[in-house]
PDB file of C-alpha atoms in Angstrom:
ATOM      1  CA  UNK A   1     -19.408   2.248 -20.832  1.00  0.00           C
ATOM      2  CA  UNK A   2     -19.489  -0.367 -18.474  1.00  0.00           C
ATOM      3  CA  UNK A   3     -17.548   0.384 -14.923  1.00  0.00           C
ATOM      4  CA  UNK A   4     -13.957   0.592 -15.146  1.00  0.00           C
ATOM      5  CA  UNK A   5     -14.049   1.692 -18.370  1.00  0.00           C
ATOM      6  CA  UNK A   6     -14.005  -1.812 -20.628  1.00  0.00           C
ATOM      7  CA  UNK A   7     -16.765  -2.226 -22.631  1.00  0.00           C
ATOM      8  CA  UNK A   8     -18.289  -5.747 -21.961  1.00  0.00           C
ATOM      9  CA  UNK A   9     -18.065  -5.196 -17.964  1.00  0.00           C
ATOM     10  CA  UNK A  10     -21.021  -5.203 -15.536  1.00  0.00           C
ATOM     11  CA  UNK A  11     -24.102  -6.775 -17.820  1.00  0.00           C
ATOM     12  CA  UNK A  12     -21.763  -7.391 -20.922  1.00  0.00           C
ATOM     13  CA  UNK A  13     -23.741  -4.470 -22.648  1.00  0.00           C
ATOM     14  CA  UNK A  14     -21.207  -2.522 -25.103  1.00  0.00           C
ATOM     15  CA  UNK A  15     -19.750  -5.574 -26.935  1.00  0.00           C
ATOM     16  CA  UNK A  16     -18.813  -4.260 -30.108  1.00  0.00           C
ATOM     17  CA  UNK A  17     -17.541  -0.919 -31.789  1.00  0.00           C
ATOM     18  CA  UNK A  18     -21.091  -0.496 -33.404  1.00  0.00           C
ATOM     19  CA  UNK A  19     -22.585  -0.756 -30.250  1.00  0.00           C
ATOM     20  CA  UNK A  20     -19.301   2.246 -28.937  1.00  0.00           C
ATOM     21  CA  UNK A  21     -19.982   4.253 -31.566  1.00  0.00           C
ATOM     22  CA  UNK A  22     -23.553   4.448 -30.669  1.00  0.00           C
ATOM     23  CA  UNK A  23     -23.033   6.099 -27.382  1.00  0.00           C
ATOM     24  CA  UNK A  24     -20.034   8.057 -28.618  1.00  0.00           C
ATOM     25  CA  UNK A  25     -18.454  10.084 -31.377  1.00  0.00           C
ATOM     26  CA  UNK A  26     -22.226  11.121 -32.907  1.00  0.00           C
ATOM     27  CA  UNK A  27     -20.349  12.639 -35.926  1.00  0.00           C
ATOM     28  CA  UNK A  28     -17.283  10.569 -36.816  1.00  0.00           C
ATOM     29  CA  UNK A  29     -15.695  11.480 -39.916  1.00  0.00           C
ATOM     30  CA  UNK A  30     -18.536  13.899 -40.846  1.00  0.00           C
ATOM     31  CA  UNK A  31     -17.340  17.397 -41.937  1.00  0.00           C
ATOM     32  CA  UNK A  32     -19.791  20.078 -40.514  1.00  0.00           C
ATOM     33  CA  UNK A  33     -20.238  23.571 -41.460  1.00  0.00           C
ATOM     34  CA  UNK A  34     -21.057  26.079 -38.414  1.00  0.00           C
ATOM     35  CA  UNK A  35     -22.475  29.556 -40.361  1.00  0.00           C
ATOM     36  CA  UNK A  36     -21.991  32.196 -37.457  1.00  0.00           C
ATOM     37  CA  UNK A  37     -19.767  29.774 -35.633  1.00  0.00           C
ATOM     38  CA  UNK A  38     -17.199  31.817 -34.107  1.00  0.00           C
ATOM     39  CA  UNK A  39     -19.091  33.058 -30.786  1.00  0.00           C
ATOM     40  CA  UNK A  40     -22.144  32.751 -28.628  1.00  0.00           C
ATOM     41  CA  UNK A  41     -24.298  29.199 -30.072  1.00  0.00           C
ATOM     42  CA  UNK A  42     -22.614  28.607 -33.038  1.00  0.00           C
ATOM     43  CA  UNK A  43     -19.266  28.520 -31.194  1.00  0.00           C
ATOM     44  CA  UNK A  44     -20.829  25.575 -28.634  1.00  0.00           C
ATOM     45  CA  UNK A  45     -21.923  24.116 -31.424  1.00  0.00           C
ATOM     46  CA  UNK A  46     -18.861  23.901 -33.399  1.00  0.00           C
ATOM     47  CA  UNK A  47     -16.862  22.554 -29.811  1.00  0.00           C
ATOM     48  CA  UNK A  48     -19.675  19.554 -29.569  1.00  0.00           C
ATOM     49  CA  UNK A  49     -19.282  18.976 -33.047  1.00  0.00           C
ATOM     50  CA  UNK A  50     -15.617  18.350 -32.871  1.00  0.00           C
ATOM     51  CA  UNK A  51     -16.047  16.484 -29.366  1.00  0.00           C
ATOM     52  CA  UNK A  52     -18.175  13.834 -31.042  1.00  0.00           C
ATOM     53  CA  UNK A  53     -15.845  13.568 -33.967  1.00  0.00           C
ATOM     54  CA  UNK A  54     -16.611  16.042 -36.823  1.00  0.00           C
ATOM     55  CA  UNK A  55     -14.224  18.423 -38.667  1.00  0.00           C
ATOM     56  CA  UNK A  56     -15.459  21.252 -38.359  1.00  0.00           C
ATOM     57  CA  UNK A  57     -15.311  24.896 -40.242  1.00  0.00           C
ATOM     58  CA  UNK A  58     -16.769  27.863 -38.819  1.00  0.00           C
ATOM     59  CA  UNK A  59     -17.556  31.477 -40.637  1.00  0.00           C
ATOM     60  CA  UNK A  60     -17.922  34.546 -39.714  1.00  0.00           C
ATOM     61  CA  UNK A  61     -16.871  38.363 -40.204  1.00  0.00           C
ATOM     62  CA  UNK A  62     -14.433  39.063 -37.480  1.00  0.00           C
ATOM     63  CA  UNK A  63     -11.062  36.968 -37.812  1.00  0.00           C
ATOM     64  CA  UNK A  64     -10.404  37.400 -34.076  1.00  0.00           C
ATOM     65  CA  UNK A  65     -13.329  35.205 -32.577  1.00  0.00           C
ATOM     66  CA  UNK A  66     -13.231  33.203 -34.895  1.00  0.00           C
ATOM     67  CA  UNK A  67      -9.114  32.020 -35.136  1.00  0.00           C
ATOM     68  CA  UNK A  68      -9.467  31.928 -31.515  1.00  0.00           C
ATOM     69  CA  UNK A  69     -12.221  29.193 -31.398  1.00  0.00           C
ATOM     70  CA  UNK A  70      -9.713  27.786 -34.094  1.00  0.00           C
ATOM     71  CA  UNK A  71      -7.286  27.665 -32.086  1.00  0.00           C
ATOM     72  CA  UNK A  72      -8.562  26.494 -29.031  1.00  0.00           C
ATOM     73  CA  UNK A  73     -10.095  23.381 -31.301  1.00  0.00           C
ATOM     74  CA  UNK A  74      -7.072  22.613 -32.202  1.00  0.00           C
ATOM     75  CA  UNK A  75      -5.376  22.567 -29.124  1.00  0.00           C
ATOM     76  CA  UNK A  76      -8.063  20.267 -28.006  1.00  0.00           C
ATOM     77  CA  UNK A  77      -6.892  17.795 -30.679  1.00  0.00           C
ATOM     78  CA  UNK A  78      -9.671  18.618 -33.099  1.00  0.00           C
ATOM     79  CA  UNK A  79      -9.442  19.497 -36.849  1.00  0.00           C
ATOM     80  CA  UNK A  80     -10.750  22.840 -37.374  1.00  0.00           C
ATOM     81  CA  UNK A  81     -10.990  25.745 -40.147  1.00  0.00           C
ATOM     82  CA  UNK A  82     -11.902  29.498 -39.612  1.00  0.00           C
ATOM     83  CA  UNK A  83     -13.856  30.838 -43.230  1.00  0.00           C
ATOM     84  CA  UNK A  84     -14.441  34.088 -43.270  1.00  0.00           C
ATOM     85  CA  UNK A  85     -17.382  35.618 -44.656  1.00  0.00           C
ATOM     86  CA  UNK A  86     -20.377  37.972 -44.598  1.00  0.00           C
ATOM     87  CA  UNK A  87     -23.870  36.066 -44.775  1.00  0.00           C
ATOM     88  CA  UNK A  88     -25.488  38.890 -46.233  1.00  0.00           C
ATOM     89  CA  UNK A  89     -23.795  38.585 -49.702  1.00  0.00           C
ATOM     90  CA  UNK A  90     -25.090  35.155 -50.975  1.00  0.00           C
ATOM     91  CA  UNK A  91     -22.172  34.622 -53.005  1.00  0.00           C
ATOM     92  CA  UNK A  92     -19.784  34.568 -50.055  1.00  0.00           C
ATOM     93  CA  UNK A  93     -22.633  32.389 -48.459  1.00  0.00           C
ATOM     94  CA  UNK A  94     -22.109  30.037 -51.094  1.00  0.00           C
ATOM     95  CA  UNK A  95     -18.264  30.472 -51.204  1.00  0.00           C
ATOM     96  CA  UNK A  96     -18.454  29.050 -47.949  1.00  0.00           C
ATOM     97  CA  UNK A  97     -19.677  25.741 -48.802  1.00  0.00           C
ATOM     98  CA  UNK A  98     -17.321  25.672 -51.749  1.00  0.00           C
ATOM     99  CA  UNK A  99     -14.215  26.761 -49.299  1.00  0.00           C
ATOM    100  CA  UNK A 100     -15.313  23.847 -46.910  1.00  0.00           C
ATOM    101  CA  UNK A 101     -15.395  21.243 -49.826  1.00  0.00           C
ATOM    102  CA  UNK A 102     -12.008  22.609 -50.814  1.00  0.00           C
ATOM    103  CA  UNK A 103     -10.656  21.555 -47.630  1.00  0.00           C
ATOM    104  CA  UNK A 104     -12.609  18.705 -46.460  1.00  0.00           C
ATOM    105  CA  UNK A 105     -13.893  17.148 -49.782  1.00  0.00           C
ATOM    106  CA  UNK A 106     -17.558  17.415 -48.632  1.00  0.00           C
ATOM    107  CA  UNK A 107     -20.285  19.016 -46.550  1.00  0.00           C
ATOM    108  CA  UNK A 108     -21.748  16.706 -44.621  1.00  0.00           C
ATOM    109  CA  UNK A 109     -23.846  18.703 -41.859  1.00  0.00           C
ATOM    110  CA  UNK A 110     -24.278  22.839 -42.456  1.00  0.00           C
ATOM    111  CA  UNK A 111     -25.598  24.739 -39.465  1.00  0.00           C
ATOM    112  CA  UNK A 112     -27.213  28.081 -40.172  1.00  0.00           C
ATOM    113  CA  UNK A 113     -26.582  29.785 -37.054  1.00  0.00           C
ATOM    114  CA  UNK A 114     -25.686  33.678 -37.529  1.00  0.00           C
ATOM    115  CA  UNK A 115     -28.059  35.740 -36.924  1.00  0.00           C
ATOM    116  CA  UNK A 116     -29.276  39.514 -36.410  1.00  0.00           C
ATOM    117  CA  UNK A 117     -31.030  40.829 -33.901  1.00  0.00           C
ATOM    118  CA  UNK A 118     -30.778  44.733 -33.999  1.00  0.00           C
ATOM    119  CA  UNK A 119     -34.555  46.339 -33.182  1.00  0.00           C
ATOM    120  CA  UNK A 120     -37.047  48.350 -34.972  1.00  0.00           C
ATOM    121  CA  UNK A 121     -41.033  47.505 -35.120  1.00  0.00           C
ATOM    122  CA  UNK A 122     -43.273  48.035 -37.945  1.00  0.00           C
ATOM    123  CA  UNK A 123     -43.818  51.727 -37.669  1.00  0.00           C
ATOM    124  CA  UNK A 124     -39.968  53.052 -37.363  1.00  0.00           C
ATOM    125  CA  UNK A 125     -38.461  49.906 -39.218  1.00  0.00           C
ATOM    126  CA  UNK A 126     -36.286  51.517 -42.450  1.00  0.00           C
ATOM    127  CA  UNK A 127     -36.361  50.079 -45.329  1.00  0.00           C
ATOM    128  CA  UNK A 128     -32.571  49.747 -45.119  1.00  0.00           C
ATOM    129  CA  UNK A 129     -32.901  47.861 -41.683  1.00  0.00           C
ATOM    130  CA  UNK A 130     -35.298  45.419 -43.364  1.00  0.00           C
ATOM    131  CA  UNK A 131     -32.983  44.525 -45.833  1.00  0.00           C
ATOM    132  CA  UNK A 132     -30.050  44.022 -43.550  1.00  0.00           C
ATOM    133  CA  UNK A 133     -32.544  41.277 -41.518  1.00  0.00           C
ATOM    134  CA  UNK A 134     -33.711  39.656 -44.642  1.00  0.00           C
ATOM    135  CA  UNK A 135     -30.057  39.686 -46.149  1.00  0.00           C
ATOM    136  CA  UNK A 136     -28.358  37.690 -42.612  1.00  0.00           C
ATOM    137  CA  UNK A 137     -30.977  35.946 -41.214  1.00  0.00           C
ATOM    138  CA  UNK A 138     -33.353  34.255 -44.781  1.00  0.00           C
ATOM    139  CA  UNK A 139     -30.629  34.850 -47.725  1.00  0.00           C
ATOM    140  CA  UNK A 140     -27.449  33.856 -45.680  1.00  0.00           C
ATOM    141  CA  UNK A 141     -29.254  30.623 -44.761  1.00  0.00           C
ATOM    142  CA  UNK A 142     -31.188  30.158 -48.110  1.00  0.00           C
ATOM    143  CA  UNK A 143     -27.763  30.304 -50.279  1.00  0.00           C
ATOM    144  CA  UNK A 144     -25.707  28.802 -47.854  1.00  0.00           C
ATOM    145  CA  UNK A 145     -28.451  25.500 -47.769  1.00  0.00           C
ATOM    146  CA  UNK A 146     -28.359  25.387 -51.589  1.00  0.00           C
ATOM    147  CA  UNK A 147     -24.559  24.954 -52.231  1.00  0.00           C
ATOM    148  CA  UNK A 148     -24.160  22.440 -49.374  1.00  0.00           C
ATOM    149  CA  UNK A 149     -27.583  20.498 -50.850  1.00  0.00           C
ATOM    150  CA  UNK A 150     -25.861  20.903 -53.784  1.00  0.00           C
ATOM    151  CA  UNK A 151     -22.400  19.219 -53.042  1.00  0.00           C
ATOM    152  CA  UNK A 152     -24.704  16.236 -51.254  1.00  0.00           C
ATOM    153  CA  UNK A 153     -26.584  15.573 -54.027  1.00  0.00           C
ATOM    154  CA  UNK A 154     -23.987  16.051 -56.799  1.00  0.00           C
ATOM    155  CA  UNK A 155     -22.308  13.153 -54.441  1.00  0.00           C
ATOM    156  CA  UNK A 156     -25.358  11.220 -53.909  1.00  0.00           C
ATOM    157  CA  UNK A 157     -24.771  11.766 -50.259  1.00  0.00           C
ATOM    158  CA  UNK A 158     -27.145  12.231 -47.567  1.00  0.00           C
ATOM    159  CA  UNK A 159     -26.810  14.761 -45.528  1.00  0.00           C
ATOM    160  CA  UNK A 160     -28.367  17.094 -42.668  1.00  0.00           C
ATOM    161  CA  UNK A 161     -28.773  20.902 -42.017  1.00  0.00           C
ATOM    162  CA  UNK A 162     -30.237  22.645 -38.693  1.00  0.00           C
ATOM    163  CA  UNK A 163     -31.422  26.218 -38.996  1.00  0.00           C
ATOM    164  CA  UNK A 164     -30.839  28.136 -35.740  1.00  0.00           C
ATOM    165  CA  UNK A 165     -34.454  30.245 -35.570  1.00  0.00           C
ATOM    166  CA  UNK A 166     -36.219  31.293 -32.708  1.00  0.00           C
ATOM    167  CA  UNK A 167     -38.940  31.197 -30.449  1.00  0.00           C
ATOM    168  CA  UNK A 168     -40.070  35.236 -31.394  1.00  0.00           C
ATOM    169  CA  UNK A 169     -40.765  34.069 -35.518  1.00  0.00           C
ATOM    170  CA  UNK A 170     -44.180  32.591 -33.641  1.00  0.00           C
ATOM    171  CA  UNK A 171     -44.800  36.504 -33.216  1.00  0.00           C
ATOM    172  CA  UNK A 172     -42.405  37.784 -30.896  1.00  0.00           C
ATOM    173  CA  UNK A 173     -42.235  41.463 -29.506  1.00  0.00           C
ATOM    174  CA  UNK A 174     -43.301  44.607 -31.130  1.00  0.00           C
ATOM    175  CA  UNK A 175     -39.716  45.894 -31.548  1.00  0.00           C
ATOM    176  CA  UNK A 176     -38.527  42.636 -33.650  1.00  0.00           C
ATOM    177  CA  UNK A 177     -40.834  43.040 -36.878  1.00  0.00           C
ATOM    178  CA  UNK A 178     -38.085  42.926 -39.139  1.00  0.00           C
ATOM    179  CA  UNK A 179     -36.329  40.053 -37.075  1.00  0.00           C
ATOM    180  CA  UNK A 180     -40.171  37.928 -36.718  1.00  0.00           C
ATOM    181  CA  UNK A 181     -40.470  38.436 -40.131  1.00  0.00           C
ATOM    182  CA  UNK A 182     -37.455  36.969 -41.453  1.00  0.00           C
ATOM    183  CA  UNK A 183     -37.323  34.144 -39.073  1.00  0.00           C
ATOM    184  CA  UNK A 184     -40.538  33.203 -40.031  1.00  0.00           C
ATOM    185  CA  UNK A 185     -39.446  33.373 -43.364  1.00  0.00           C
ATOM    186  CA  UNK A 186     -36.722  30.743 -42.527  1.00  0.00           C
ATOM    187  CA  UNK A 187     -39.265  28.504 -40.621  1.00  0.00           C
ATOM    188  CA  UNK A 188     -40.924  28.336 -44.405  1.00  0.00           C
ATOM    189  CA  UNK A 189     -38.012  27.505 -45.995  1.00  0.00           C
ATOM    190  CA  UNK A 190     -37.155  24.785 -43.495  1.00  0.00           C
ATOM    191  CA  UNK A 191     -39.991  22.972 -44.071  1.00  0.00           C
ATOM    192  CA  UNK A 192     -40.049  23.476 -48.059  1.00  0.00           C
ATOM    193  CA  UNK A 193     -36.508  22.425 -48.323  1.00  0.00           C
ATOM    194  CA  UNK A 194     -36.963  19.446 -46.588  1.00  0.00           C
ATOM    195  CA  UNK A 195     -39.273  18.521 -48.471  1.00  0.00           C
ATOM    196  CA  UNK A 196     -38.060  18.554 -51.957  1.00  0.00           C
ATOM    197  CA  UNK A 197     -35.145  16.686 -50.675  1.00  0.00           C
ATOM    198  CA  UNK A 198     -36.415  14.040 -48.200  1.00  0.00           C
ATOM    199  CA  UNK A 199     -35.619  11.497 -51.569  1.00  0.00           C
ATOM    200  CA  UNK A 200     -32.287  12.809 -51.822  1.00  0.00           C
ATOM    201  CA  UNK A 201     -32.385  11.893 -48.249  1.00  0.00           C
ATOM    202  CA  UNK A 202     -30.892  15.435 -46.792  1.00  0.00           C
ATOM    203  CA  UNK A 203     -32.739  15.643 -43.784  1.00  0.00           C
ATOM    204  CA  UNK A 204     -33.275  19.664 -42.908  1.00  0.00           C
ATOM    205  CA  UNK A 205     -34.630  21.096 -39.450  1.00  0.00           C
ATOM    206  CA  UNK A 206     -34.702  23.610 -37.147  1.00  0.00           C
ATOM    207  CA  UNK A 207     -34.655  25.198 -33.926  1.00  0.00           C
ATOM    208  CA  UNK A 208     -36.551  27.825 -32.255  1.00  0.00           C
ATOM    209  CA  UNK A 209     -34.435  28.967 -29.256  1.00  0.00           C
ATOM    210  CA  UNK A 210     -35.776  31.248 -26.575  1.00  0.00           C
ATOM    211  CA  UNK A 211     -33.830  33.907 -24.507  1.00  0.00           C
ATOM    212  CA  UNK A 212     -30.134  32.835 -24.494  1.00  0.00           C
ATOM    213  CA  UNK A 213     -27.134  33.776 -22.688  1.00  0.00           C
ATOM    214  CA  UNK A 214     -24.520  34.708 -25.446  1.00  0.00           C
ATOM    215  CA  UNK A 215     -22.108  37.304 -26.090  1.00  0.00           C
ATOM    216  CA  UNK A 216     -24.593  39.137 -28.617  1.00  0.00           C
ATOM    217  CA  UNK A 217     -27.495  38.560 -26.516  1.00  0.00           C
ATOM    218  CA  UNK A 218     -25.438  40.570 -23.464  1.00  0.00           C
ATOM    219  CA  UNK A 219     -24.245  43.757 -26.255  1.00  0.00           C
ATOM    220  CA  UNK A 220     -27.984  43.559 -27.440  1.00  0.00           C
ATOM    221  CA  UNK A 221     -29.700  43.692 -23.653  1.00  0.00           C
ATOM    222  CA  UNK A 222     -26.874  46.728 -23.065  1.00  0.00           C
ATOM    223  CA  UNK A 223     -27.530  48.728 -26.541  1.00  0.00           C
ATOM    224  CA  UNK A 224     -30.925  48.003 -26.759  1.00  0.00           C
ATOM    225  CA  UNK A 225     -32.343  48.190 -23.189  1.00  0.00           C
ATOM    226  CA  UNK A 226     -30.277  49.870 -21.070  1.00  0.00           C
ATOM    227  CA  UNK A 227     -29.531  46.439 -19.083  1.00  0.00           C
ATOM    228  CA  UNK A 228     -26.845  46.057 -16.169  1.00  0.00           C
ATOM    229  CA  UNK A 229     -24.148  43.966 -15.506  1.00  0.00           C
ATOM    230  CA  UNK A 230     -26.861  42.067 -13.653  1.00  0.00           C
ATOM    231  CA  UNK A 231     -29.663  41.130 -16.704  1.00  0.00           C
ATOM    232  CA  UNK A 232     -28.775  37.504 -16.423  1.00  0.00           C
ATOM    233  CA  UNK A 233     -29.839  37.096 -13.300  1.00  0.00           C
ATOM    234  CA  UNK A 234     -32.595  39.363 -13.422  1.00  0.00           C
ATOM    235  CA  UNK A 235     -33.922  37.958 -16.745  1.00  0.00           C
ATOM    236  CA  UNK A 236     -33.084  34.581 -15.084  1.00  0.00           C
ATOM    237  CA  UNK A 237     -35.411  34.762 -11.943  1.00  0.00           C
ATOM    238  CA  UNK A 238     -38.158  35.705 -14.330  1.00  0.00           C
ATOM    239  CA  UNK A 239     -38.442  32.066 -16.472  1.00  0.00           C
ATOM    240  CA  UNK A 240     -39.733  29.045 -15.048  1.00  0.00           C
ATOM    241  CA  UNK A 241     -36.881  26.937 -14.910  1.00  0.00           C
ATOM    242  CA  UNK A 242     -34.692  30.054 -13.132  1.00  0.00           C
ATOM    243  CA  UNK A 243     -31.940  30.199 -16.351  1.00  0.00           C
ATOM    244  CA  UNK A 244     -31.716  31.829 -19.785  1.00  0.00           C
ATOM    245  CA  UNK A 245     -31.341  29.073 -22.627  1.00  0.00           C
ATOM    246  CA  UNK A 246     -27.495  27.729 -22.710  1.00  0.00           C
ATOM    247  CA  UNK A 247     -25.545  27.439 -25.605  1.00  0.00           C
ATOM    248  CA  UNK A 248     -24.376  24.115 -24.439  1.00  0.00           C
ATOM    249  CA  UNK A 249     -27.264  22.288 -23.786  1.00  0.00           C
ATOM    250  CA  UNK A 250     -28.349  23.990 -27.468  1.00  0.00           C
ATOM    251  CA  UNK A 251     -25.351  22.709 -28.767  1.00  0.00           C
ATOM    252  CA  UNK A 252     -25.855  19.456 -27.495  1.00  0.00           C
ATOM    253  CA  UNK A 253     -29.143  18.918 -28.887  1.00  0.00           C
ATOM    254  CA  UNK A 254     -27.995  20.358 -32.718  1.00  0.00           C
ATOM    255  CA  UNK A 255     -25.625  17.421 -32.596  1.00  0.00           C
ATOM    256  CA  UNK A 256     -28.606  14.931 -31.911  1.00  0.00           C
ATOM    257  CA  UNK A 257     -30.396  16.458 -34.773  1.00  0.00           C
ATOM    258  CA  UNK A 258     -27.431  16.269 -37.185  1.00  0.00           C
ATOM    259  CA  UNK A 259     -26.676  13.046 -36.056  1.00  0.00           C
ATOM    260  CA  UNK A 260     -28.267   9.222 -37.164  1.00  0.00           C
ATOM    261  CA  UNK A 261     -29.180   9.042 -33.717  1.00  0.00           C
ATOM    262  CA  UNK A 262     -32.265  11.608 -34.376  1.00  0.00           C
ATOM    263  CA  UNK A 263     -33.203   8.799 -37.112  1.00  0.00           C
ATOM    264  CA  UNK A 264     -35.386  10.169 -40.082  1.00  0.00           C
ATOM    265  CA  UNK A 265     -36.723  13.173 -38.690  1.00  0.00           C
ATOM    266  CA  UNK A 266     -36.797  15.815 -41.199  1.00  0.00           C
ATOM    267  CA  UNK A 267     -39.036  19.113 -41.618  1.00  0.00           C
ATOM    268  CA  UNK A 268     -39.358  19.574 -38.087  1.00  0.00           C
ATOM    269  CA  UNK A 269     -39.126  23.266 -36.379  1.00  0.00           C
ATOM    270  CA  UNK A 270     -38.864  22.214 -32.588  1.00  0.00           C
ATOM    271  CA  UNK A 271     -39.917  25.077 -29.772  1.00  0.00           C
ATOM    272  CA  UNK A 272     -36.373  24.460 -27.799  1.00  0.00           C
ATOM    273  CA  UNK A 273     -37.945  27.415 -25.328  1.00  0.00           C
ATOM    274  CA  UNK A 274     -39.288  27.203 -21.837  1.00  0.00           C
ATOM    275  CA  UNK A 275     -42.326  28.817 -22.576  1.00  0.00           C
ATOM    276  CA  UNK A 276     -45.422  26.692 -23.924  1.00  0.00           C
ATOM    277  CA  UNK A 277     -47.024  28.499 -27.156  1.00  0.00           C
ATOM    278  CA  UNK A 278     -50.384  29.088 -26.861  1.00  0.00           C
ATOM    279  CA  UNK A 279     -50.150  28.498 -22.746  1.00  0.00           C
ATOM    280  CA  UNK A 280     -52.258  31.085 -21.092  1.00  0.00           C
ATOM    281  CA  UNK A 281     -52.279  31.781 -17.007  1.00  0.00           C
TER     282      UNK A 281
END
């Protein structure tokens, strides 16, 4: 906006409300559904969602988290809904979807965003463990994406959907095989969805974060590896650009992907990391 805050000032460049709307409010009057929205990414997501316009729902298991972010939407002068719901059963995947068209009257945007990350490689992985990754992080997503395609096309809507992912479904560590192999599973489906519905235009991508600083990403570094108060800043001083991943600047760049402004992208699975795949020193 030009200075002083009237548009038309300075060069005359922001004449009209098209021309506002194209700097701001990226998801007026769309009705976005954050899976796993009630902490860590999902959470930033769902508060840039609602700052550029959307009404937003968010799921997840605890009520706590989740009312809160509620709550503190709300208070912001956003409209906001708390669903909750396990992602491993696909029916309350799907119920969802339906519980957001109850309220809204549509899914515009769906973000798959919950996730597990618990450890176990291919030799001590349990077959009970596998299922658990398979059921939250590729069946969640997978049932969740088909009742919001669903509602688009039964409206002859278009629509978009980002699947969080992550940098590790390119391989990752030894002690994520069941996590590597259903992320990798979701990359597939990414791509496959998109493509059966790029004529319906639903536009479906998704993101491959790298080490983040969340809530779950702190419990995991303390359960899993015996990790300090400190591992932020430890873990930070190791990466190139000196931080972990924010859920922000993630959060920031979902929006652009489930906006118009990302144009007619669709199929993509974008590295949002810091380190370059198949770099070698």
């Amino acid at each position: 906006m030009a200075a002083g805050g009237a548009p038309g000032g300075a060069a005359g460049r922001y004449r009209t409300a098209r021309e506002l709307r194209d700097i701001v409010g990226l998801l007026d009057d769309k009705a976005v559904l954050v899976n796993g929205g009630s902490q860590g990414v999902g959470a930033a997501i769902a508060r840039a969602a609602v700052r550029e316009g959307a009404v937003v729902a968010v799921t997840g298991r605890r009520p706590g988290p989740g009312e809160a972010l509620v709550a503190e939407l709300t208070a912001a002068g956003g409209k906001a809904l708390y669903v909750r719901a396990d992602l491993s059963d696909a029916a309350q995947a799907k119920a969802s979807v339906a519980r957001v068209v109850e309220a809204y009257g549509r899914v515009d945007c769906l973000v798959n965003s919950a996730g597990l990350t618990s450890r176990g490689t291919l030799l001590d992985t349990t077959p009970e463990l596998f299922d658990q990754h398979i059921a939250i992080n590729l069946k969640g997503p997978f049932f969740a994406m088909q009742a919001a395609v669903a509602d688009m096309v039964a409206r002859e809507a278009p629509g978009t959907i980002v699947n969080i992912i992550t940098s590790s479904a390119h391989g990752g560590q030894p002690f994520l095989a069941p996590y590597v192999a259903a992320k990798a599973g979701l990359i597939g489906l990414t791509r496959n969805a998109a493509h059966a519905h790029r004529w319906d235009r639903i536009r479906i991508n998704g993101l491959n974060i790298g080490w983040t600083a969340t809530e779950g990403e702190d419990a995991t570094q303390k359960a899993f590896h015996g990790a300090g108060d400190d591992w932020r800043e430890v873990a930070a001083a190791r990466l190139p650009m000196g931080k972990l991943g924010q859920p922000d600047e993630i959060a920031e760049f979902v929006v652009f992907l489930l906006s118009e402004r990302s144009g007619v992208v669709t199929g993509s699975v974008i590295d949002w990391d810091q380190n370059v795949l198949g770099g070698l020193d």
